[in-house]
mmCIF file of C-alpha atoms in Angstrom:
data_model
loop_
_atom_site.group_PDB
_atom_site.id
_atom_site.type_symbol
_atom_site.label_atom_id
_atom_site.label_comp_id
_atom_site.label_asym_id
_atom_site.label_seq_id
_atom_site.Cartn_x
_atom_site.Cartn_y
_atom_site.Cartn_z
ATOM 1 C CA UNK A 1 -39.085 48.402 -58.430
ATOM 2 C CA UNK A 2 -39.594 47.947 -54.709
ATOM 3 C CA UNK A 3 -37.061 48.603 -51.978
ATOM 4 C CA UNK A 4 -36.899 46.921 -48.581
ATOM 5 C CA UNK A 5 -37.110 49.214 -45.646
ATOM 6 C CA UNK A 6 -34.855 47.954 -42.836
ATOM 7 C CA UNK A 7 -36.547 47.344 -39.550
ATOM 8 C CA UNK A 8 -35.647 49.618 -36.710
ATOM 9 C CA UNK A 9 -34.763 48.407 -33.252
ATOM 10 C CA UNK A 10 -38.236 49.395 -32.130
ATOM 11 C CA UNK A 11 -39.847 47.168 -34.746
ATOM 12 C CA UNK A 12 -37.747 44.070 -33.801
ATOM 13 C CA UNK A 13 -39.632 41.830 -31.378
ATOM 14 C CA UNK A 14 -37.963 41.334 -27.999
ATOM 15 C CA UNK A 15 -37.024 37.628 -27.613
ATOM 16 C CA UNK A 16 -34.958 38.002 -24.442
ATOM 17 C CA UNK A 17 -35.872 35.514 -21.728
ATOM 18 C CA UNK A 18 -34.535 34.984 -18.232
ATOM 19 C CA UNK A 19 -34.620 31.314 -17.268
ATOM 20 C CA UNK A 20 -34.421 30.151 -13.684
ATOM 21 C CA UNK A 21 -32.522 26.846 -13.974
ATOM 22 C CA UNK A 22 -32.372 26.249 -10.265
ATOM 23 C CA UNK A 23 -28.768 27.170 -9.367
ATOM 24 C CA UNK A 24 -28.424 27.931 -5.689
ATOM 25 C CA UNK A 25 -25.428 28.931 -3.645
ATOM 26 C CA UNK A 26 -24.043 26.257 -1.285
ATOM 27 C CA UNK A 27 -24.792 27.104 2.318
ATOM 28 C CA UNK A 28 -23.873 23.749 3.922
ATOM 29 C CA UNK A 29 -20.829 22.963 6.060
ATOM 30 C CA UNK A 30 -17.361 23.431 4.572
ATOM 31 C CA UNK A 31 -15.628 20.142 5.371
ATOM 32 C CA UNK A 32 -12.153 21.280 4.390
ATOM 33 C CA UNK A 33 -8.822 19.510 3.917
ATOM 34 C CA UNK A 34 -9.224 16.860 6.604
ATOM 35 C CA UNK A 35 -12.405 15.527 5.009
ATOM 36 C CA UNK A 36 -10.862 15.597 1.532
ATOM 37 C CA UNK A 37 -7.799 13.741 2.821
ATOM 38 C CA UNK A 38 -9.938 11.094 4.534
ATOM 39 C CA UNK A 39 -12.047 10.675 1.417
ATOM 40 C CA UNK A 40 -8.979 10.192 -0.771
ATOM 41 C CA UNK A 41 -7.551 7.695 1.724
ATOM 42 C CA UNK A 42 -10.812 5.742 1.828
ATOM 43 C CA UNK A 43 -11.187 5.752 -1.959
ATOM 44 C CA UNK A 44 -7.578 4.601 -2.444
ATOM 45 C CA UNK A 45 -7.873 1.850 0.167
ATOM 46 C CA UNK A 46 -11.095 0.546 -1.371
ATOM 47 C CA UNK A 47 -9.531 0.714 -4.808
ATOM 48 C CA UNK A 48 -6.600 -1.433 -3.626
ATOM 49 C CA UNK A 49 -9.089 -4.316 -3.303
ATOM 50 C CA UNK A 50 -11.154 -3.409 -6.358
ATOM 51 C CA UNK A 51 -14.080 -2.052 -4.347
ATOM 52 C CA UNK A 52 -15.955 0.612 -6.250
ATOM 53 C CA UNK A 53 -14.326 -0.537 -9.480
ATOM 54 C CA UNK A 54 -15.257 -3.037 -12.168
ATOM 55 C CA UNK A 55 -15.674 -6.738 -11.404
ATOM 56 C CA UNK A 56 -12.493 -7.489 -13.353
ATOM 57 C CA UNK A 57 -10.537 -5.174 -11.061
ATOM 58 C CA UNK A 58 -11.599 -7.172 -8.010
ATOM 59 C CA UNK A 59 -10.336 -10.538 -9.259
ATOM 60 C CA UNK A 60 -6.584 -10.268 -8.700
ATOM 61 C CA UNK A 61 -6.513 -8.492 -5.295
ATOM 62 C CA UNK A 62 -9.220 -10.748 -3.872
ATOM 63 C CA UNK A 63 -7.498 -13.825 -5.284
ATOM 64 C CA UNK A 64 -4.185 -12.821 -3.727
ATOM 65 C CA UNK A 65 -5.935 -12.090 -0.428
ATOM 66 C CA UNK A 66 -7.369 -15.599 -0.523
ATOM 67 C CA UNK A 67 -3.965 -17.089 -1.341
ATOM 68 C CA UNK A 68 -2.518 -15.308 1.698
ATOM 69 C CA UNK A 69 -5.218 -16.718 3.978
ATOM 70 C CA UNK A 70 -5.407 -20.327 2.728
ATOM 71 C CA UNK A 71 -2.101 -21.517 4.274
ATOM 72 C CA UNK A 72 -3.165 -20.066 7.629
ATOM 73 C CA UNK A 73 -6.471 -21.925 7.438
ATOM 74 C CA UNK A 74 -4.665 -25.184 6.636
ATOM 75 C CA UNK A 75 -2.214 -24.705 9.511
ATOM 76 C CA UNK A 76 -5.092 -23.999 11.893
ATOM 77 C CA UNK A 77 -7.086 -27.024 10.694
ATOM 78 C CA UNK A 78 -4.101 -29.320 11.231
ATOM 79 C CA UNK A 79 -3.399 -27.832 14.668
ATOM 80 C CA UNK A 80 -7.001 -28.263 15.812
ATOM 81 C CA UNK A 81 -7.405 -31.812 14.468
ATOM 82 C CA UNK A 82 -4.065 -33.094 15.758
ATOM 83 C CA UNK A 83 -4.282 -31.063 18.997
ATOM 84 C CA UNK A 84 -0.856 -29.517 18.590
ATOM 85 C CA UNK A 85 0.638 -27.507 21.433
ATOM 86 C CA UNK A 86 2.371 -25.134 19.015
ATOM 87 C CA UNK A 87 1.642 -23.763 15.561
ATOM 88 C CA UNK A 88 3.794 -25.156 12.765
ATOM 89 C CA UNK A 89 4.869 -21.634 11.738
ATOM 90 C CA UNK A 90 5.797 -18.543 13.722
ATOM 91 C CA UNK A 91 3.652 -15.437 13.348
ATOM 92 C CA UNK A 92 6.723 -13.423 12.349
ATOM 93 C CA UNK A 93 7.704 -15.945 9.665
ATOM 94 C CA UNK A 94 4.393 -16.009 7.813
ATOM 95 C CA UNK A 95 4.908 -12.864 5.716
ATOM 96 C CA UNK A 96 8.511 -13.853 4.938
ATOM 97 C CA UNK A 97 7.408 -17.222 3.567
ATOM 98 C CA UNK A 98 4.655 -15.624 1.462
ATOM 99 C CA UNK A 99 6.696 -12.635 0.295
ATOM 100 C CA UNK A 100 6.109 -13.544 -3.375
ATOM 101 C CA UNK A 101 2.346 -13.104 -2.949
ATOM 102 C CA UNK A 102 2.898 -9.791 -1.169
ATOM 103 C CA UNK A 103 5.203 -8.638 -3.963
ATOM 104 C CA UNK A 104 2.674 -9.527 -6.677
ATOM 105 C CA UNK A 105 -0.074 -7.708 -4.796
ATOM 106 C CA UNK A 106 2.078 -4.608 -4.371
ATOM 107 C CA UNK A 107 3.166 -4.671 -8.024
ATOM 108 C CA UNK A 108 -0.447 -4.853 -9.185
ATOM 109 C CA UNK A 109 -1.974 -2.275 -6.857
ATOM 110 C CA UNK A 110 0.685 0.419 -6.346
ATOM 111 C CA UNK A 111 0.569 1.486 -10.043
ATOM 112 C CA UNK A 112 -3.226 1.382 -9.902
ATOM 113 C CA UNK A 113 -3.104 3.837 -7.021
ATOM 114 C CA UNK A 114 -0.891 6.507 -8.605
ATOM 115 C CA UNK A 115 -0.003 5.734 -12.241
ATOM 116 C CA UNK A 116 -3.485 6.396 -13.649
ATOM 117 C CA UNK A 117 -3.580 9.858 -12.081
ATOM 118 C CA UNK A 118 -0.246 10.620 -13.714
ATOM 119 C CA UNK A 119 -1.151 9.117 -17.076
ATOM 120 C CA UNK A 120 -4.458 10.931 -17.451
ATOM 121 C CA UNK A 121 -3.096 14.120 -15.843
ATOM 122 C CA UNK A 122 -5.791 14.236 -13.186
ATOM 123 C CA UNK A 123 -3.432 15.083 -10.323
ATOM 124 C CA UNK A 124 -3.884 18.872 -10.787
ATOM 125 C CA UNK A 125 -7.636 18.382 -10.396
ATOM 126 C CA UNK A 126 -7.092 17.117 -6.858
ATOM 127 C CA UNK A 127 -5.222 20.297 -6.038
ATOM 128 C CA UNK A 128 -8.122 22.435 -7.271
ATOM 129 C CA UNK A 129 -9.939 21.310 -4.152
ATOM 130 C CA UNK A 130 -8.970 22.235 -0.563
ATOM 131 C CA UNK A 131 -6.184 19.661 -0.566
ATOM 132 C CA UNK A 132 -2.427 20.125 -0.665
ATOM 133 C CA UNK A 133 0.278 17.917 -2.137
ATOM 134 C CA UNK A 134 1.180 16.715 1.343
ATOM 135 C CA UNK A 135 -2.421 15.556 1.814
ATOM 136 C CA UNK A 136 -2.364 13.649 -1.479
ATOM 137 C CA UNK A 137 0.914 11.880 -0.659
ATOM 138 C CA UNK A 138 -0.146 11.119 2.918
ATOM 139 C CA UNK A 139 -3.487 9.661 1.798
ATOM 140 C CA UNK A 140 -1.922 7.495 -0.912
ATOM 141 C CA UNK A 141 0.927 6.344 1.327
ATOM 142 C CA UNK A 142 -1.423 5.549 4.191
ATOM 143 C CA UNK A 143 -3.886 3.716 1.942
ATOM 144 C CA UNK A 144 -1.195 1.514 0.360
ATOM 145 C CA UNK A 145 0.348 0.683 3.737
ATOM 146 C CA UNK A 146 -3.101 -0.061 5.188
ATOM 147 C CA UNK A 147 -3.974 -2.334 2.259
ATOM 148 C CA UNK A 148 -0.736 -4.275 2.782
ATOM 149 C CA UNK A 149 -1.377 -4.454 6.515
ATOM 150 C CA UNK A 150 -4.801 -6.008 5.903
ATOM 151 C CA UNK A 151 -3.237 -8.472 3.463
ATOM 152 C CA UNK A 152 -0.614 -9.591 5.989
ATOM 153 C CA UNK A 153 -2.433 -9.183 9.304
ATOM 154 C CA UNK A 154 -5.646 -11.090 8.555
ATOM 155 C CA UNK A 155 -3.773 -14.424 8.126
ATOM 156 C CA UNK A 156 -2.085 -13.801 11.488
ATOM 157 C CA UNK A 157 -5.499 -13.208 13.028
ATOM 158 C CA UNK A 158 -6.631 -16.562 11.604
ATOM 159 C CA UNK A 159 -3.579 -18.235 13.152
ATOM 160 C CA UNK A 160 -4.281 -16.627 16.528
ATOM 161 C CA UNK A 161 -7.946 -17.635 16.554
ATOM 162 C CA UNK A 162 -6.947 -21.151 15.488
ATOM 163 C CA UNK A 163 -4.399 -21.392 18.277
ATOM 164 C CA UNK A 164 -7.113 -20.577 20.801
ATOM 165 C CA UNK A 165 -9.447 -23.158 19.248
ATOM 166 C CA UNK A 166 -6.631 -25.693 19.635
ATOM 167 C CA UNK A 167 -6.470 -24.692 23.326
ATOM 168 C CA UNK A 168 -2.923 -23.346 23.199
ATOM 169 C CA UNK A 169 -1.725 -20.997 25.922
ATOM 170 C CA UNK A 170 -3.626 -17.707 25.572
ATOM 171 C CA UNK A 171 -0.898 -15.452 26.976
ATOM 172 C CA UNK A 172 1.884 -16.923 24.853
ATOM 173 C CA UNK A 173 -0.133 -16.886 21.630
ATOM 174 C CA UNK A 174 -1.347 -13.333 22.227
ATOM 175 C CA UNK A 175 2.213 -12.123 22.798
ATOM 176 C CA UNK A 176 3.450 -13.847 19.652
ATOM 177 C CA UNK A 177 0.469 -12.505 17.716
ATOM 178 C CA UNK A 178 1.310 -8.978 18.835
ATOM 179 C CA UNK A 179 4.903 -9.430 17.694
ATOM 180 C CA UNK A 180 3.663 -10.625 14.317
ATOM 181 C CA UNK A 181 1.401 -7.577 13.954
ATOM 182 C CA UNK A 182 4.287 -5.249 14.775
ATOM 183 C CA UNK A 183 6.439 -6.979 12.177
ATOM 184 C CA UNK A 184 3.862 -6.771 9.361
ATOM 185 C CA UNK A 185 3.076 -3.148 10.251
ATOM 186 C CA UNK A 186 6.711 -2.267 9.673
ATOM 187 C CA UNK A 187 6.741 -4.364 6.507
ATOM 188 C CA UNK A 188 3.599 -2.602 5.217
ATOM 189 C CA UNK A 189 5.106 0.851 5.660
ATOM 190 C CA UNK A 190 8.383 -0.133 4.009
ATOM 191 C CA UNK A 191 6.891 -2.057 1.094
ATOM 192 C CA UNK A 192 4.126 0.501 0.570
ATOM 193 C CA UNK A 193 6.620 3.352 0.301
ATOM 194 C CA UNK A 194 8.898 1.465 -2.089
ATOM 195 C CA UNK A 195 5.970 0.363 -4.262
ATOM 196 C CA UNK A 196 4.530 3.879 -4.567
ATOM 197 C CA UNK A 197 7.911 5.417 -5.405
ATOM 198 C CA UNK A 198 8.506 2.874 -8.164
ATOM 199 C CA UNK A 199 4.977 3.354 -9.534
ATOM 200 C CA UNK A 200 5.118 7.153 -9.369
ATOM 201 C CA UNK A 201 8.243 7.291 -11.534
ATOM 202 C CA UNK A 202 6.229 6.526 -14.669
ATOM 203 C CA UNK A 203 2.654 7.091 -15.863
ATOM 204 C CA UNK A 204 2.755 3.713 -17.630
ATOM 205 C CA UNK A 205 1.120 1.077 -15.460
ATOM 206 C CA UNK A 206 3.070 -1.769 -17.056
ATOM 207 C CA UNK A 207 6.390 -0.062 -16.395
ATOM 208 C CA UNK A 208 5.310 0.549 -12.802
ATOM 209 C CA UNK A 209 4.489 -3.133 -12.319
ATOM 210 C CA UNK A 210 7.878 -4.147 -13.715
ATOM 211 C CA UNK A 211 9.707 -1.594 -11.559
ATOM 212 C CA UNK A 212 8.078 -2.811 -8.335
ATOM 213 C CA UNK A 213 8.771 -6.472 -9.118
ATOM 214 C CA UNK A 214 12.375 -5.677 -10.027
ATOM 215 C CA UNK A 215 12.934 -3.678 -6.840
ATOM 216 C CA UNK A 216 11.707 -6.534 -4.661
ATOM 217 C CA UNK A 217 12.757 -9.713 -6.445
ATOM 218 C CA UNK A 218 16.125 -8.704 -7.894
ATOM 219 C CA UNK A 219 17.307 -7.272 -4.577
ATOM 220 C CA UNK A 220 16.182 -10.372 -2.670
ATOM 221 C CA UNK A 221 17.695 -12.734 -5.238
ATOM 222 C CA UNK A 222 21.025 -10.929 -5.179
ATOM 223 C CA UNK A 223 21.135 -10.779 -1.385
ATOM 224 C CA UNK A 224 20.197 -14.458 -1.000
ATOM 225 C CA UNK A 225 22.871 -15.477 -3.500
ATOM 226 C CA UNK A 226 25.579 -13.450 -1.776
ATOM 227 C CA UNK A 227 24.516 -14.732 1.630
ATOM 228 C CA UNK A 228 24.715 -18.296 0.332
ATOM 229 C CA UNK A 229 28.234 -17.655 -0.955
ATOM 230 C CA UNK A 230 29.227 -16.158 2.391
ATOM 231 C CA UNK A 231 27.851 -19.211 4.198
ATOM 232 C CA UNK A 232 29.720 -21.548 1.868
ATOM 233 C CA UNK A 233 32.991 -19.720 2.511
ATOM 234 C CA UNK A 234 32.462 -19.630 6.286
ATOM 235 C CA UNK A 235 32.188 -15.833 6.267
ATOM 236 C CA UNK A 236 29.265 -15.767 8.695
ATOM 237 C CA UNK A 237 29.739 -12.137 9.683
ATOM 238 C CA UNK A 238 29.104 -10.987 6.117
ATOM 239 C CA UNK A 239 25.699 -12.697 6.053
ATOM 240 C CA UNK A 240 24.322 -10.182 8.522
ATOM 241 C CA UNK A 241 25.508 -7.082 6.681
ATOM 242 C CA UNK A 242 24.518 -8.326 3.236
ATOM 243 C CA UNK A 243 20.940 -8.530 4.521
ATOM 244 C CA UNK A 244 20.789 -4.726 4.637
ATOM 245 C CA UNK A 245 20.295 -4.546 0.866
ATOM 246 C CA UNK A 246 16.878 -6.154 0.443
ATOM 247 C CA UNK A 247 13.519 -4.994 1.861
ATOM 248 C CA UNK A 248 12.366 -8.408 3.073
ATOM 249 C CA UNK A 249 15.719 -9.281 4.659
ATOM 250 C CA UNK A 250 15.661 -5.922 6.421
ATOM 251 C CA UNK A 251 12.341 -6.829 8.035
ATOM 252 C CA UNK A 252 13.660 -10.312 8.796
ATOM 253 C CA UNK A 253 16.700 -8.827 10.494
ATOM 254 C CA UNK A 254 14.672 -6.382 12.610
ATOM 255 C CA UNK A 255 12.279 -9.048 13.894
ATOM 256 C CA UNK A 256 15.148 -11.451 14.566
ATOM 257 C CA UNK A 257 17.028 -8.857 16.605
ATOM 258 C CA UNK A 258 14.134 -7.347 18.559
ATOM 259 C CA UNK A 259 11.182 -9.744 18.440
ATOM 260 C CA UNK A 260 12.950 -13.031 19.050
ATOM 261 C CA UNK A 261 11.884 -14.398 15.669
ATOM 262 C CA UNK A 262 13.824 -17.227 14.046
ATOM 263 C CA UNK A 263 16.032 -15.952 11.236
ATOM 264 C CA UNK A 264 15.418 -16.923 7.628
ATOM 265 C CA UNK A 265 19.008 -16.094 6.686
ATOM 266 C CA UNK A 266 21.180 -18.954 5.380
ATOM 267 C CA UNK A 267 22.394 -21.012 8.308
ATOM 268 C CA UNK A 268 19.970 -19.199 10.616
ATOM 269 C CA UNK A 269 22.560 -16.474 11.192
ATOM 270 C CA UNK A 270 20.580 -13.378 12.114
ATOM 271 C CA UNK A 271 21.721 -9.985 13.395
ATOM 272 C CA UNK A 272 22.292 -9.452 17.088
ATOM 273 C CA UNK A 273 21.145 -6.431 19.069
ATOM 274 C CA UNK A 274 23.925 -4.152 17.792
ATOM 275 C CA UNK A 275 23.416 -4.984 14.133
ATOM 276 C CA UNK A 276 19.657 -4.968 14.743
ATOM 277 C CA UNK A 277 19.837 -1.263 15.604
ATOM 278 C CA UNK A 278 21.447 -0.644 12.220
ATOM 279 C CA UNK A 279 18.710 -2.684 10.533
ATOM 280 C CA UNK A 280 15.996 -0.698 12.304
ATOM 281 C CA UNK A 281 17.606 2.641 11.431
ATOM 282 C CA UNK A 282 17.882 1.625 7.770
ATOM 283 C CA UNK A 283 14.211 0.574 7.694
ATOM 284 C CA UNK A 284 13.070 3.855 9.257
ATOM 285 C CA UNK A 285 15.341 5.841 6.918
ATOM 286 C CA UNK A 286 13.888 4.054 3.890
ATOM 287 C CA UNK A 287 10.311 4.715 5.030
ATOM 288 C CA UNK A 288 11.063 8.405 5.595
ATOM 289 C CA UNK A 289 13.089 8.554 2.370
ATOM 290 C CA UNK A 290 10.343 7.085 0.195
ATOM 291 C CA UNK A 291 7.862 9.532 1.689
ATOM 292 C CA UNK A 292 10.256 12.394 0.956
ATOM 293 C CA UNK A 293 10.786 11.210 -2.635
ATOM 294 C CA UNK A 294 7.016 11.120 -3.163
ATOM 295 C CA UNK A 295 6.673 14.644 -1.795
ATOM 296 C CA UNK A 296 9.376 15.853 -4.171
ATOM 297 C CA UNK A 297 7.789 14.013 -7.085
ATOM 298 C CA UNK A 298 4.373 15.603 -6.538
ATOM 299 C CA UNK A 299 5.728 19.118 -6.159
ATOM 300 C CA UNK A 300 6.271 19.206 -9.918
ATOM 301 C CA UNK A 301 3.550 16.886 -11.194
ATOM 302 C CA UNK A 302 1.052 18.704 -13.369
ATOM 303 C CA UNK A 303 2.733 22.071 -13.066
#
């Protein structure tokens, strides 16, 4: 009968190996929060037009961008061929007339910007880097407003170039173009803030889309209906104040009061200078308020 003699530690062969797998410490520049914020802004702005994403993601934003530009191209073509002395639409009216396209774009892209981060719980990963919640909100807010500004300003640029090709007065057209840019800049900030707040309330993209559409279309439909009733009952003063309760009528009121734009209110009854101040204060309060709501929302997200 044989017995096994256990091996001692000295008899066991040493199989320990030290492998150099090439890890090196980073000794490059530390770019910090500002770079991270700019990168997030750039990535979000590109994503709003499907750049850097799948081909399917590019279809809707690029299609809506084209839809926004086509009417401007037609107006310019008619003005050049018929040698008009004035464009058939004011720069400040263009976004108001195409508000449905702007609303669809916002409803499709605002949830894309924030809802996926909430749904897949990737927001805390951003804060693992040298970036604060204020940086995240500022980058997303700025990117959405910039995307809307591109959507609304490029058609105005087409109108301005077309007016010069039609040999219209350079000074007048440039002044009107500048007023149009100021109007759509204010619109972009207001709509961008509202869209992001609605989208950030839920991680479900579909619910975010519905919330944005409801916030824009239901408010405008209700305001337009009430304004029509006020016009029919000769209560013209009420038309002005009812316009405070819809984002697009707020912008319409501000540009009517301060930019000399024709009013799109029923009967053409727009706010005067006094009521225009109220309109402007409400717009600025809503922009600041939506930013504050986003900051509050992202204080608790992922914690």
